[in-house]
PDB file of C-alpha atoms in Angstrom:
ATOM      1  CA  MET J  28      21.105  -0.321   9.204  1.00  0.00           C
ATOM      2  CA  LYS J  29      22.208  -3.208   7.911  1.00  0.00           C
ATOM      3  CA  LEU J  30      20.910  -3.895   4.374  1.00  0.00           C
ATOM      4  CA  THR J  31      19.186  -7.595   4.760  1.00  0.00           C
ATOM      5  CA  LYS J  32      17.245  -9.621   1.865  1.00  0.00           C
ATOM      6  CA  PRO J  33      14.401  -8.245   2.630  1.00  0.00           C
ATOM      7  CA  ARG J  34      15.359  -4.980   2.926  1.00  0.00           C
ATOM      8  CA  LEU J  35      17.170  -4.868  -0.690  1.00  0.00           C
ATOM      9  CA  ALA J  36      13.880  -6.214  -1.739  1.00  0.00           C
ATOM     10  CA  LEU J  37      11.897  -3.467  -0.449  1.00  0.00           C
ATOM     11  CA  ILE J  38      14.452  -0.754  -2.445  1.00  0.00           C
ATOM     12  CA  CYS J  39      14.050  -2.852  -5.655  1.00  0.00           C
ATOM     13  CA  GLY J  40      10.303  -2.768  -5.088  1.00  0.00           C
ATOM     14  CA  ILE J  41      10.233   0.653  -4.623  1.00  0.00           C
ATOM     15  CA  LEU J  42      12.163   1.645  -7.462  1.00  0.00           C
ATOM     16  CA  CYS J  43      10.115  -0.474  -9.989  1.00  0.00           C
ATOM     17  CA  ILE J  44       6.983   1.213  -8.607  1.00  0.00           C
ATOM     18  CA  SER J  45       8.326   4.602  -8.710  1.00  0.00           C
ATOM     19  CA  ILE J  46       7.825   4.915 -12.492  1.00  0.00           C
ATOM     20  CA  PHE J  47       4.119   4.136 -12.371  1.00  0.00           C
ATOM     21  CA  PRO J  48       2.906   7.782 -11.646  1.00  0.00           C
ATOM     22  CA  ILE J  49       5.307   8.555 -14.503  1.00  0.00           C
ATOM     23  CA  LEU J  50       3.514   6.036 -17.121  1.00  0.00           C
ATOM     24  CA  VAL J  51      -0.026   6.781 -15.811  1.00  0.00           C
ATOM     25  CA  LYS J  52       0.795  10.803 -16.582  1.00  0.00           C
ATOM     26  CA  LEU J  53       1.115   9.745 -20.241  1.00  0.00           C
ATOM     27  CA  ARG J  54      -2.580   9.190 -20.317  1.00  0.00           C
ATOM     28  CA  LEU J  55      -2.182   6.830 -23.256  1.00  0.00           C
ATOM     29  CA  THR J  56      -4.972   4.691 -22.180  1.00  0.00           C
ATOM     30  CA  PRO J  57      -7.698   4.825 -19.450  1.00  0.00           C
ATOM     31  CA  GLY J  58      -7.055   4.607 -15.842  1.00  0.00           C
ATOM     32  CA  LEU J  59      -9.614   1.494 -15.104  1.00  0.00           C
ATOM     33  CA  ILE J  60      -8.239  -0.424 -18.192  1.00  0.00           C
ATOM     34  CA  SER J  61      -4.696   0.517 -17.393  1.00  0.00           C
ATOM     35  CA  ALA J  62      -5.316  -1.319 -14.054  1.00  0.00           C
ATOM     36  CA  PHE J  63      -6.796  -4.275 -15.749  1.00  0.00           C
ATOM     37  CA  TYR J  64      -4.216  -4.918 -18.606  1.00  0.00           C
ATOM     38  CA  ARG J  65      -1.501  -4.536 -15.433  1.00  0.00           C
ATOM     39  CA  MET J  66      -2.751  -7.281 -13.831  1.00  0.00           C
ATOM     40  CA  PHE J  67      -3.818  -9.473 -16.747  1.00  0.00           C
ATOM     41  CA  PHE J  68      -0.507  -9.345 -18.293  1.00  0.00           C
ATOM     42  CA  ALA J  69       1.343  -9.809 -15.134  1.00  0.00           C
ATOM     43  CA  VAL J  70      -0.532 -13.244 -14.490  1.00  0.00           C
ATOM     44  CA  ILE J  71      -0.507 -13.957 -18.200  1.00  0.00           C
ATOM     45  CA  LEU J  72       3.710 -13.649 -17.658  1.00  0.00           C
ATOM     46  CA  LEU J  73       3.324 -15.264 -14.115  1.00  0.00           C
ATOM     47  CA  LEU J  74       1.123 -18.426 -14.424  1.00  0.00           C
ATOM     48  CA  PRO J  75       3.540 -20.437 -17.145  1.00  0.00           C
ATOM     49  CA  TYR J  76       6.424 -19.785 -14.803  1.00  0.00           C
ATOM     50  CA  VAL J  77       5.079 -20.753 -11.601  1.00  0.00           C
ATOM     51  CA  LEU J  78       3.011 -24.233 -13.312  1.00  0.00           C
ATOM     52  CA  PHE J  79       6.017 -25.573 -15.228  1.00  0.00           C
ATOM     53  CA  SER J  80       8.702 -24.687 -12.041  1.00  0.00           C
ATOM     54  CA  LYS J  81       6.455 -26.525  -9.732  1.00  0.00           C
ATOM     55  CA  ASN J  82       6.811 -23.481  -7.776  1.00  0.00           C
ATOM     56  CA  PHE J  83       2.774 -22.860  -7.126  1.00  0.00           C
ATOM     57  CA  LYS J  84       1.284 -24.604  -4.121  1.00  0.00           C
ATOM     58  CA  LEU J  85      -2.320 -24.444  -3.659  1.00  0.00           C
ATOM     59  CA  PRO J  86      -3.251 -23.300   0.267  1.00  0.00           C
ATOM     60  CA  SER J  87      -6.447 -24.192   2.038  1.00  0.00           C
ATOM     61  CA  LEU J  88      -9.615 -22.668   1.103  1.00  0.00           C
ATOM     62  CA  LYS J  89      -9.599 -20.374   4.168  1.00  0.00           C
ATOM     63  CA  PHE J  90      -5.902 -18.652   2.897  1.00  0.00           C
ATOM     64  CA  ALA J  91      -6.843 -19.074  -1.046  1.00  0.00           C
ATOM     65  CA  LEU J  92      -9.647 -16.534  -0.455  1.00  0.00           C
ATOM     66  CA  LEU J  93      -7.628 -14.299   1.303  1.00  0.00           C
ATOM     67  CA  ALA J  94      -5.087 -14.401  -1.542  1.00  0.00           C
ATOM     68  CA  ALA J  95      -7.911 -13.502  -3.487  1.00  0.00           C
ATOM     69  CA  LEU J  96      -9.390 -10.968  -1.638  1.00  0.00           C
ATOM     70  CA  CYS J  97      -5.753  -9.293  -1.621  1.00  0.00           C
ATOM     71  CA  GLY J  98      -6.352  -9.181  -5.439  1.00  0.00           C
ATOM     72  CA  VAL J  99      -9.259  -7.543  -5.374  1.00  0.00           C
ATOM     73  CA  LEU J 100      -8.155  -5.066  -2.582  1.00  0.00           C
ATOM     74  CA  PHE J 101      -5.370  -3.939  -4.715  1.00  0.00           C
ATOM     75  CA  ALA J 102      -6.588  -4.130  -8.257  1.00  0.00           C
ATOM     76  CA  SER J 103      -9.171  -1.316  -6.533  1.00  0.00           C
ATOM     77  CA  ASP J 104      -6.525   0.583  -4.903  1.00  0.00           C
ATOM     78  CA  VAL J 105      -4.678   0.989  -7.832  1.00  0.00           C
ATOM     79  CA  ALA J 106      -8.276   1.087 -10.215  1.00  0.00           C
ATOM     80  CA  VAL J 107      -9.191   4.426  -7.873  1.00  0.00           C
ATOM     81  CA  TRP J 108      -5.691   5.841  -7.357  1.00  0.00           C
ATOM     82  CA  ASN J 109      -5.450   5.690 -11.771  1.00  0.00           C
ATOM     83  CA  ILE J 110      -8.704   7.445 -11.727  1.00  0.00           C
ATOM     84  CA  ALA J 111      -7.558   9.949  -9.339  1.00  0.00           C
ATOM     85  CA  ILE J 112      -4.182  10.855 -11.072  1.00  0.00           C
ATOM     86  CA  GLN J 113      -5.915  11.371 -14.334  1.00  0.00           C
ATOM     87  CA  GLU J 114      -9.198  13.126 -13.095  1.00  0.00           C
ATOM     88  CA  SER J 115      -6.881  15.704 -10.696  1.00  0.00           C
ATOM     89  CA  SER J 116      -3.178  16.038 -10.295  1.00  0.00           C
ATOM     90  CA  ALA J 117      -0.766  13.395  -9.530  1.00  0.00           C
ATOM     91  CA  THR J 118       0.332  15.351  -6.766  1.00  0.00           C
ATOM     92  CA  GLN J 119      -3.207  15.584  -4.973  1.00  0.00           C
ATOM     93  CA  ALA J 120      -3.510  12.150  -5.716  1.00  0.00           C
ATOM     94  CA  SER J 121      -0.036  11.091  -4.052  1.00  0.00           C
ATOM     95  CA  LEU J 122      -0.155  12.607  -0.834  1.00  0.00           C
ATOM     96  CA  LEU J 123      -3.630  11.654  -0.109  1.00  0.00           C
ATOM     97  CA  THR J 124      -2.881   7.868  -1.423  1.00  0.00           C
ATOM     98  CA  ASN J 125       0.430   7.963   0.918  1.00  0.00           C
ATOM     99  CA  LEU J 126      -1.820   8.465   3.997  1.00  0.00           C
ATOM    100  CA  SER J 127      -2.029   5.245   3.838  1.00  0.00           C
ATOM    101  CA  PRO J 128       0.928   4.557   6.612  1.00  0.00           C
ATOM    102  CA  VAL J 129      -1.170   6.204   9.236  1.00  0.00           C
ATOM    103  CA  TRP J 130      -4.384   3.686   8.088  1.00  0.00           C
ATOM    104  CA  VAL J 131      -1.939   0.790   8.404  1.00  0.00           C
ATOM    105  CA  GLY J 132      -0.761   2.001  11.963  1.00  0.00           C
ATOM    106  CA  VAL J 133      -4.609   2.366  13.525  1.00  0.00           C
ATOM    107  CA  GLY J 134      -5.356  -0.941  11.532  1.00  0.00           C
ATOM    108  CA  SER J 135      -2.403  -2.761  13.209  1.00  0.00           C
ATOM    109  CA  PHE J 136      -3.494  -0.904  16.383  1.00  0.00           C
ATOM    110  CA  PHE J 137      -6.567  -2.569  16.629  1.00  0.00           C
ATOM    111  CA  PHE J 138      -6.230  -5.753  14.690  1.00  0.00           C
ATOM    112  CA  MET J 139      -2.807  -7.108  15.092  1.00  0.00           C
ATOM    113  CA  LYS J 140      -1.218  -8.710  17.768  1.00  0.00           C
ATOM    114  CA  THR J 141       2.273  -6.727  16.971  1.00  0.00           C
ATOM    115  CA  LYS J 142       1.300  -3.224  18.073  1.00  0.00           C
ATOM    116  CA  PRO J 143       3.399   0.052  16.179  1.00  0.00           C
ATOM    117  CA  ALA J 144       6.112   0.816  18.319  1.00  0.00           C
ATOM    118  CA  THR J 145       6.854   4.666  19.353  1.00  0.00           C
ATOM    119  CA  ASN J 146       9.365   4.734  16.704  1.00  0.00           C
ATOM    120  CA  PHE J 147       6.438   4.337  14.034  1.00  0.00           C
ATOM    121  CA  TRP J 148       4.710   7.134  15.000  1.00  0.00           C
ATOM    122  CA  ILE J 149       6.986   9.627  15.287  1.00  0.00           C
ATOM    123  CA  GLY J 150       8.034   8.726  12.074  1.00  0.00           C
ATOM    124  CA  THR J 151       4.838   8.575  10.788  1.00  0.00           C
ATOM    125  CA  LEU J 152       4.538  12.326  11.656  1.00  0.00           C
ATOM    126  CA  VAL J 153       7.724  13.255  10.651  1.00  0.00           C
ATOM    127  CA  ALA J 154       7.365  11.896   7.216  1.00  0.00           C
ATOM    128  CA  LEU J 155       3.841  12.785   6.439  1.00  0.00           C
ATOM    129  CA  PHE J 156       5.381  16.392   7.183  1.00  0.00           C
ATOM    130  CA  GLY J 157       8.037  15.579   4.524  1.00  0.00           C
ATOM    131  CA  MET J 158       5.326  14.604   2.300  1.00  0.00           C
ATOM    132  CA  ILE J 159       3.112  17.659   2.788  1.00  0.00           C
ATOM    133  CA  THR J 160       6.336  19.954   2.561  1.00  0.00           C
ATOM    134  CA  LEU J 161       7.333  17.958  -0.571  1.00  0.00           C
ATOM    135  CA  VAL J 162       3.807  18.736  -2.244  1.00  0.00           C
ATOM    136  CA  GLY J 163       3.400  22.403  -0.609  1.00  0.00           C
ATOM    137  CA  PHE J 164       1.534  23.566   1.969  1.00  0.00           C
ATOM    138  CA  GLU J 165      -0.531  25.738   0.349  1.00  0.00           C
ATOM    139  CA  PHE J 166      -1.637  22.935  -1.625  1.00  0.00           C
ATOM    140  CA  PHE J 167      -2.836  20.805   1.081  1.00  0.00           C
ATOM    141  CA  ILE J 168      -4.945  23.509   2.392  1.00  0.00           C
ATOM    142  CA  ASP J 169      -6.736  24.217  -0.650  1.00  0.00           C
ATOM    143  CA  LEU J 170      -7.603  20.463  -1.779  1.00  0.00           C
ATOM    144  CA  ASN J 171     -10.868  20.313  -3.489  1.00  0.00           C
ATOM    145  CA  PHE J 172     -13.126  17.568  -2.085  1.00  0.00           C
ATOM    146  CA  ASP J 173     -14.425  16.195  -5.469  1.00  0.00           C
ATOM    147  CA  LYS J 174     -14.399  12.699  -6.786  1.00  0.00           C
ATOM    148  CA  ALA J 175     -10.668  12.504  -7.219  1.00  0.00           C
ATOM    149  CA  PHE J 176      -9.679  13.601  -3.693  1.00  0.00           C
ATOM    150  CA  LEU J 177     -12.474  11.201  -2.686  1.00  0.00           C
ATOM    151  CA  PHE J 178     -10.847   8.058  -4.875  1.00  0.00           C
ATOM    152  CA  ALA J 179      -7.511   9.314  -3.797  1.00  0.00           C
ATOM    153  CA  VAL J 180      -8.366   8.798  -0.035  1.00  0.00           C
ATOM    154  CA  LEU J 181     -10.127   5.680  -0.466  1.00  0.00           C
ATOM    155  CA  SER J 182      -6.811   4.170  -2.507  1.00  0.00           C
ATOM    156  CA  GLY J 183      -4.789   4.622   0.571  1.00  0.00           C
ATOM    157  CA  ILE J 184      -7.605   3.022   2.954  1.00  0.00           C
ATOM    158  CA  LEU J 185      -7.345   0.359   0.220  1.00  0.00           C
ATOM    159  CA  TYR J 186      -4.096   0.004   0.162  1.00  0.00           C
ATOM    160  CA  SER J 187      -3.644  -0.163   3.966  1.00  0.00           C
ATOM    161  CA  ILE J 188      -6.131  -2.744   4.107  1.00  0.00           C
ATOM    162  CA  TYR J 189      -4.247  -4.901   1.164  1.00  0.00           C
ATOM    163  CA  LEU J 190      -0.948  -4.560   3.741  1.00  0.00           C
ATOM    164  CA  LEU J 191      -2.203  -6.241   6.838  1.00  0.00           C
ATOM    165  CA  VAL J 192      -4.487  -9.087   5.125  1.00  0.00           C
ATOM    166  CA  SER J 193      -1.342  -9.815   2.993  1.00  0.00           C
ATOM    167  CA  LYS J 194       1.301  -9.469   6.147  1.00  0.00           C
ATOM    168  CA  ASN J 195      -1.413 -12.059   7.291  1.00  0.00           C
ATOM    169  CA  VAL J 196      -1.734 -14.836   4.070  1.00  0.00           C
ATOM    170  CA  LEU J 197       2.222 -14.709   3.633  1.00  0.00           C
ATOM    171  CA  SER J 198       3.125 -15.678   6.722  1.00  0.00           C
ATOM    172  CA  VAL J 199       1.564 -19.146   5.727  1.00  0.00           C
ATOM    173  CA  VAL J 200       1.997 -18.783   2.114  1.00  0.00           C
ATOM    174  CA  ASP J 201       4.750 -18.425  -0.178  1.00  0.00           C
ATOM    175  CA  VAL J 202       4.939 -15.031  -2.101  1.00  0.00           C
ATOM    176  CA  LEU J 203       4.882 -16.947  -5.870  1.00  0.00           C
ATOM    177  CA  SER J 204       1.680 -18.901  -4.878  1.00  0.00           C
ATOM    178  CA  PHE J 205       0.374 -15.855  -3.043  1.00  0.00           C
ATOM    179  CA  MET J 206       1.323 -13.472  -6.154  1.00  0.00           C
ATOM    180  CA  THR J 207      -0.786 -15.966  -8.552  1.00  0.00           C
ATOM    181  CA  ILE J 208      -3.580 -16.183  -6.671  1.00  0.00           C
ATOM    182  CA  SER J 209      -4.438 -12.350  -6.484  1.00  0.00           C
ATOM    183  CA  LEU J 210      -3.123 -11.462 -10.063  1.00  0.00           C
ATOM    184  CA  PHE J 211      -5.649 -14.027 -10.911  1.00  0.00           C
ATOM    185  CA  ALA J 212      -8.332 -12.696  -9.061  1.00  0.00           C
ATOM    186  CA  SER J 213      -7.734  -9.220  -9.879  1.00  0.00           C
ATOM    187  CA  SER J 214      -7.689  -9.725 -13.434  1.00  0.00           C
ATOM    188  CA  ILE J 215     -10.864 -11.339 -13.106  1.00  0.00           C
ATOM    189  CA  TYR J 216     -12.694  -8.829 -11.457  1.00  0.00           C
ATOM    190  CA  LEU J 217     -11.231  -5.954 -13.069  1.00  0.00           C
ATOM    191  CA  GLY J 218     -12.325  -7.698 -16.046  1.00  0.00           C
ATOM    192  CA  ILE J 219     -15.600  -7.857 -15.376  1.00  0.00           C
ATOM    193  CA  LEU J 220     -15.638  -4.117 -14.085  1.00  0.00           C
ATOM    194  CA  CYS J 221     -14.263  -2.535 -16.824  1.00  0.00           C
ATOM    195  CA  TYR J 222     -16.569  -4.949 -19.314  1.00  0.00           C
ATOM    196  CA  SER J 223     -19.968  -3.675 -17.228  1.00  0.00           C
ATOM    197  CA  LEU J 224     -18.701   0.111 -17.371  1.00  0.00           C
ATOM    198  CA  ASN J 225     -17.969  -0.108 -21.446  1.00  0.00           C
ATOM    199  CA  GLU J 226     -14.524   0.383 -20.850  1.00  0.00           C
ATOM    200  CA  PRO J 227     -12.208   0.250 -24.639  1.00  0.00           C
ATOM    201  CA  PHE J 228     -10.273  -3.090 -23.992  1.00  0.00           C
ATOM    202  CA  THR J 229      -8.773  -2.362 -27.592  1.00  0.00           C
ATOM    203  CA  GLY J 230      -8.012   0.621 -30.216  1.00  0.00           C
ATOM    204  CA  PHE J 231      -4.319   1.563 -27.976  1.00  0.00           C
ATOM    205  CA  SER J 232      -1.104   2.840 -30.025  1.00  0.00           C
ATOM    206  CA  ASN J 233       1.807   0.619 -29.874  1.00  0.00           C
ATOM    207  CA  THR J 234       3.298   3.082 -27.640  1.00  0.00           C
ATOM    208  CA  GLY J 235       0.022   2.384 -25.210  1.00  0.00           C
ATOM    209  CA  TRP J 236      -0.115  -1.173 -25.517  1.00  0.00           C
ATOM    210  CA  PHE J 237       4.085  -0.969 -24.841  1.00  0.00           C
ATOM    211  CA  VAL J 238       3.364   1.153 -21.600  1.00  0.00           C
ATOM    212  CA  LEU J 239       0.871  -1.637 -20.569  1.00  0.00           C
ATOM    213  CA  VAL J 240       3.426  -4.538 -20.681  1.00  0.00           C
ATOM    214  CA  LEU J 241       5.688  -2.067 -19.170  1.00  0.00           C
ATOM    215  CA  GLN J 242       3.248  -1.473 -16.076  1.00  0.00           C
ATOM    216  CA  ALA J 243       2.726  -5.583 -16.014  1.00  0.00           C
ATOM    217  CA  VAL J 244       6.606  -6.230 -16.051  1.00  0.00           C
ATOM    218  CA  ILE J 245       8.560  -3.541 -14.109  1.00  0.00           C
ATOM    219  CA  CYS J 246       5.416  -1.978 -12.331  1.00  0.00           C
ATOM    220  CA  GLN J 247       3.594  -5.309 -11.048  1.00  0.00           C
ATOM    221  CA  LEU J 248       5.584  -8.163 -10.804  1.00  0.00           C
ATOM    222  CA  CYS J 249       9.027  -6.882 -10.261  1.00  0.00           C
ATOM    223  CA  ALA J 250       7.710  -4.338  -7.832  1.00  0.00           C
ATOM    224  CA  TRP J 251       5.137  -6.878  -5.881  1.00  0.00           C
ATOM    225  CA  LEU J 252       7.212  -9.569  -5.908  1.00  0.00           C
ATOM    226  CA  SER J 253       9.871  -7.642  -4.201  1.00  0.00           C
ATOM    227  CA  ILE J 254       7.578  -6.101  -1.892  1.00  0.00           C
ATOM    228  CA  SER J 255       5.568  -8.859  -0.960  1.00  0.00           C
ATOM    229  CA  TYR J 256       8.930 -10.854  -0.330  1.00  0.00           C
ATOM    230  CA  ALA J 257       9.870  -7.933   2.250  1.00  0.00           C
ATOM    231  CA  THR J 258       6.336  -7.704   3.616  1.00  0.00           C
ATOM    232  CA  GLN J 259       6.682 -11.645   4.466  1.00  0.00           C
ATOM    233  CA  HIS J 260      10.124 -10.638   6.394  1.00  0.00           C
ATOM    234  CA  MET J 261       9.330  -7.236   7.724  1.00  0.00           C
ATOM    235  CA  ARG J 262       6.639  -5.341   9.643  1.00  0.00           C
ATOM    236  CA  ALA J 263       3.505  -4.317   7.544  1.00  0.00           C
ATOM    237  CA  THR J 264       3.633  -0.870   9.093  1.00  0.00           C
ATOM    238  CA  ARG J 265       7.657  -0.522   8.269  1.00  0.00           C
ATOM    239  CA  VAL J 266       7.098  -1.442   4.752  1.00  0.00           C
ATOM    240  CA  SER J 267       4.112   0.921   4.185  1.00  0.00           C
ATOM    241  CA  LEU J 268       5.905   3.517   5.319  1.00  0.00           C
ATOM    242  CA  SER J 269       9.208   2.881   3.162  1.00  0.00           C
ATOM    243  CA  LEU J 270       7.006   2.912   0.498  1.00  0.00           C
ATOM    244  CA  LEU J 271       6.823   6.843   1.034  1.00  0.00           C
ATOM    245  CA  SER J 272      10.059   7.200  -0.769  1.00  0.00           C
ATOM    246  CA  GLN J 273       8.654   6.698  -3.870  1.00  0.00           C
ATOM    247  CA  ALA J 274       7.259  10.020  -4.383  1.00  0.00           C
ATOM    248  CA  VAL J 275      10.804  11.260  -4.003  1.00  0.00           C
ATOM    249  CA  ILE J 276      12.173   9.301  -6.624  1.00  0.00           C
ATOM    250  CA  THR J 277       8.810   9.940  -8.776  1.00  0.00           C
ATOM    251  CA  SER J 278       9.648  13.247  -8.682  1.00  0.00           C
ATOM    252  CA  ILE J 279      13.203  13.133  -9.946  1.00  0.00           C
ATOM    253  CA  LEU J 280      11.450  10.881 -13.105  1.00  0.00           C
ATOM    254  CA  ALA J 281       9.209  13.490 -13.539  1.00  0.00           C
ATOM    255  CA  TRP J 282      11.861  16.642 -13.755  1.00  0.00           C
ATOM    256  CA  LEU J 283      14.245  13.892 -16.040  1.00  0.00           C
ATOM    257  CA  PHE J 284      11.338  12.763 -18.362  1.00  0.00           C
ATOM    258  CA  LEU J 285       8.592  15.275 -18.492  1.00  0.00           C
ATOM    259  CA  GLU J 286      10.670  18.204 -17.732  1.00  0.00           C
ATOM    260  CA  GLU J 287       8.474  18.477 -14.144  1.00  0.00           C
ATOM    261  CA  GLN J 288      10.342  21.255 -11.870  1.00  0.00           C
ATOM    262  CA  ILE J 289      11.949  20.334  -8.659  1.00  0.00           C
ATOM    263  CA  THR J 290      12.181  23.260  -6.160  1.00  0.00           C
ATOM    264  CA  LEU J 291      14.326  23.681  -2.896  1.00  0.00           C
ATOM    265  CA  GLN J 292      11.295  23.104  -0.983  1.00  0.00           C
ATOM    266  CA  MET J 293      10.992  19.498  -2.696  1.00  0.00           C
ATOM    267  CA  VAL J 294      13.875  18.279  -2.063  1.00  0.00           C
ATOM    268  CA  LEU J 295      13.926  19.474   1.442  1.00  0.00           C
ATOM    269  CA  GLY J 296      10.393  17.973   1.762  1.00  0.00           C
ATOM    270  CA  GLY J 297      12.129  14.891   0.482  1.00  0.00           C
ATOM    271  CA  ILE J 298      15.178  14.713   2.836  1.00  0.00           C
ATOM    272  CA  ILE J 299      12.474  15.038   5.825  1.00  0.00           C
ATOM    273  CA  LEU J 300      10.355  12.699   4.618  1.00  0.00           C
ATOM    274  CA  LEU J 301      13.659   9.834   4.366  1.00  0.00           C
ATOM    275  CA  PHE J 302      14.490  10.877   7.550  1.00  0.00           C
ATOM    276  CA  GLY J 303      11.254   9.876   8.871  1.00  0.00           C
ATOM    277  CA  ILE J 304      11.250   6.450   7.236  1.00  0.00           C
ATOM    278  CA  ARG J 305      14.725   6.136   8.838  1.00  0.00           C
ATOM    279  CA  ILE J 306      13.290   6.724  12.389  1.00  0.00           C
ATOM    280  CA  THR J 307      11.093   3.933  11.918  1.00  0.00           C
ATOM    281  CA  PHE J 308      14.275   1.508  11.631  1.00  0.00           C
ATOM    282  CA  TYR J 309      15.722   2.422  14.632  1.00  0.00           C
ATOM    283  CA  ASP J 310      15.755  -0.265  17.047  1.00  0.00           C
ATOM    284  CA  LYS J 311      16.456   2.109  20.066  1.00  0.00           C
ATOM    285  CA  THR J 312      12.666   3.739  21.497  1.00  0.00           C
ATOM    286  CA  ILE J 313      13.263   7.479  21.112  1.00  0.00           C
ATOM    287  CA  SER J 314      12.286   9.057  24.018  1.00  0.00           C
ATOM    288  CA  LEU J 315      11.925  12.648  24.588  1.00  0.00           C
ATOM    289  CA  LYS J 316      12.904  12.920  28.200  1.00  0.00           C
ATOM    290  CA  ARG J 317      16.482  10.929  27.067  1.00  0.00           C
ATOM    291  CA  LEU J 318      17.157  12.985  24.270  1.00  0.00           C
ATOM    292  CA  PHE J 319      16.741  16.161  26.490  1.00  0.00           C
ATOM    293  CA  SER J 320      18.207  14.702  30.136  1.00  0.00           C
ATOM    294  CA  LYS J 321      22.119  15.948  30.743  1.00  0.00           C
ATOM    295  CA  ASP J 322      23.119  12.492  30.930  1.00  0.00           C
TER     296      ASP J 322
END
């Protein structure tokens, strides 16, 4: 598989977002306010650059509104995912959120001209089997259908809608302009939401503030500039499924920094998951008839 610029950008983005669950699990700030500052600090850092470098190009009203809609969708995704992690376990939240490739595939099938290839559906099944193996079959069977469960599922659905809409917008709008508009919309939306729900905007420790800035710089700006670039040049289905590998990297980071145990089952699940992702990048359509033929 040739490592083109979009694929390298996708790898970089995945590495950057993989540390986010670790930061959330530190519980230094409430989940909703954490989502707000992630967007707010990111747009504060990005805005001067795009204005002074004259890289910001205001798109037509239609695409400006769609970019703003992407900001609201992504902000909602991050907010409910944060809450799902803090009110249940990162394992349950990650499993259910990472069902987003299924929603992306279904959405692409119904609403986009480019339909998911056979390899996508095969890769999705293999990757999801790897994800379930990674977190444990018994955990999947014993899922609790509480608020955290619903929020985690909602997070995956919101993220899949975001990917599909952003793919459409990024075909016309450049990445920096798109990120500026979407982050601005995210900040306003989450700011109003946090204020309405009486979330605390201050009173955090120095470490808490540092983590909030880290989320904005690494998990938002670096990660999503890279992923938006990849989305602009790759299929939305491939991008969404590739992001499943975040779970593998996050597990390794949790083992290193949070002393979480990595079992043989988790290693096996990670290998299966990555193999599923690799299938989606295979150019020739996989055929079971061809696979088992004597020719």
